[in-house]
Coordinates of C-alpha atoms in Angstrom, one line a residue:
X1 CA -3.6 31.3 -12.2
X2 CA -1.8 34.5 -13.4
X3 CA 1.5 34.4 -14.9
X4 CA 4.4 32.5 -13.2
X5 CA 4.1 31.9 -9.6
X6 CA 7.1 32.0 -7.6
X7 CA 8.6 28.9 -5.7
X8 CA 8.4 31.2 -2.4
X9 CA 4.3 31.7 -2.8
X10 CA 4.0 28.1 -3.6
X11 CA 5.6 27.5 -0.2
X12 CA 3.7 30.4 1.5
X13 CA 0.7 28.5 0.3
X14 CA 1.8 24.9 0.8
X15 CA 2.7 25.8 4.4
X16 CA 0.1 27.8 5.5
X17 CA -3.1 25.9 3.5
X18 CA -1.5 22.4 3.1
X19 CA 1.3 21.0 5.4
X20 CA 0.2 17.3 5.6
X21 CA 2.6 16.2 7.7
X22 CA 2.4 19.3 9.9
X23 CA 5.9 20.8 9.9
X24 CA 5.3 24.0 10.2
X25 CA 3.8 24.9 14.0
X26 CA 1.7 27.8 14.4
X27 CA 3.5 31.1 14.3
X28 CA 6.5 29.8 12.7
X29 CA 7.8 30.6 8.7
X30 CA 9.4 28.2 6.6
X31 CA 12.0 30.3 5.3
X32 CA 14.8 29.5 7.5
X33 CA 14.0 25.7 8.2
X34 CA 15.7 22.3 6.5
X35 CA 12.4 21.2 5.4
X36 CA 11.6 24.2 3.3
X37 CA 11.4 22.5 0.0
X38 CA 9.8 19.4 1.5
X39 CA 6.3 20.3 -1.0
X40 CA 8.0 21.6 -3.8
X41 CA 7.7 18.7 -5.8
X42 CA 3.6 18.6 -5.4
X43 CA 2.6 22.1 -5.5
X44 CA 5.0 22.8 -8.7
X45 CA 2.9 19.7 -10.2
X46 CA 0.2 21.2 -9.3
X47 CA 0.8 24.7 -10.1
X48 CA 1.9 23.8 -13.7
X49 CA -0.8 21.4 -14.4
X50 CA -3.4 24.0 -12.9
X51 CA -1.7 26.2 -15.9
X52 CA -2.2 23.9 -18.6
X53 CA -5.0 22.0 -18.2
X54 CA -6.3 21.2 -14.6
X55 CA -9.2 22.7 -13.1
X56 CA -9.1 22.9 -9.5
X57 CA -11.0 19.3 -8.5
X58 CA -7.9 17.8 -10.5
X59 CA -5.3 19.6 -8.3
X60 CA -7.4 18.6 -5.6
X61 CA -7.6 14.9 -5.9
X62 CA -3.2 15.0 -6.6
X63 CA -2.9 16.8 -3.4
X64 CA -5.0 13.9 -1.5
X65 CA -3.7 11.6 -3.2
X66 CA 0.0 12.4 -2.4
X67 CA -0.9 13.1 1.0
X68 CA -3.0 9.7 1.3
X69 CA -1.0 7.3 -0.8
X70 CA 2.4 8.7 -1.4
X71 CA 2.8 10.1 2.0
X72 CA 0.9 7.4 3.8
X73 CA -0.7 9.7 5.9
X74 CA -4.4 7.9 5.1
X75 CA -7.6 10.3 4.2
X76 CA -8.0 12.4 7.5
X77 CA -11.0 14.9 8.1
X78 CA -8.8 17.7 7.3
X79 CA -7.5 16.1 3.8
X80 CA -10.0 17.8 1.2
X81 CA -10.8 20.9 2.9
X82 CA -6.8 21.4 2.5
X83 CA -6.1 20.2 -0.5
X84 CA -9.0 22.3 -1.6
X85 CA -7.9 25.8 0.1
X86 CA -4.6 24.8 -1.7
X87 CA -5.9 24.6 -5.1
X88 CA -8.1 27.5 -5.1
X89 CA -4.8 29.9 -3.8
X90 CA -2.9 28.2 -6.5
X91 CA -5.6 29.1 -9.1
X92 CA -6.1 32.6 -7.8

């Protein structure tokens, strides 16, 4: 990752690669809902950790493990493959 990222391209990624809980429906932008900074917490984590010292397996596993344990949501087909797509535009 490049520099600072800004809290609105953590949220462009969060929504569009991440959304656990599936707030967002298809066609819709987070920018004018309540829930916007609903992720913020976990992709900042992530984002800063990714700066320091993570590599992207370690964002990876946070992100499934927030969504799994913290959120309760249970390891779902879709879990990884998200967390992973959310990592990697995180990194890039």
């Amino acid at each position: 990752m490049h520099g600072h990222l800004k809290l609105s391209c953590l949220r462009d990624i969060g929504f569009s690669e991440w959304d656990p809980i599936g707030l967002l429906a298809k066609g819709e932008v987070w920018d004018q809902k309540p829930f916007a900074d609903e992720y913020d917490p976990y992709l900042l984590e992530a984002a800063g950790r990714l700066r320091r010292d993570w590599i992207v397996d370690d964002a990876v596993e946070f992100l499934m493990k927030i969504e799994c344990d913290h959120m309760g949501l249970g390891l779902r087909a879709t879990s990884r493959p998200r967390a992973d797509a959310t990592a990697k535009a995180i990194r890039a």
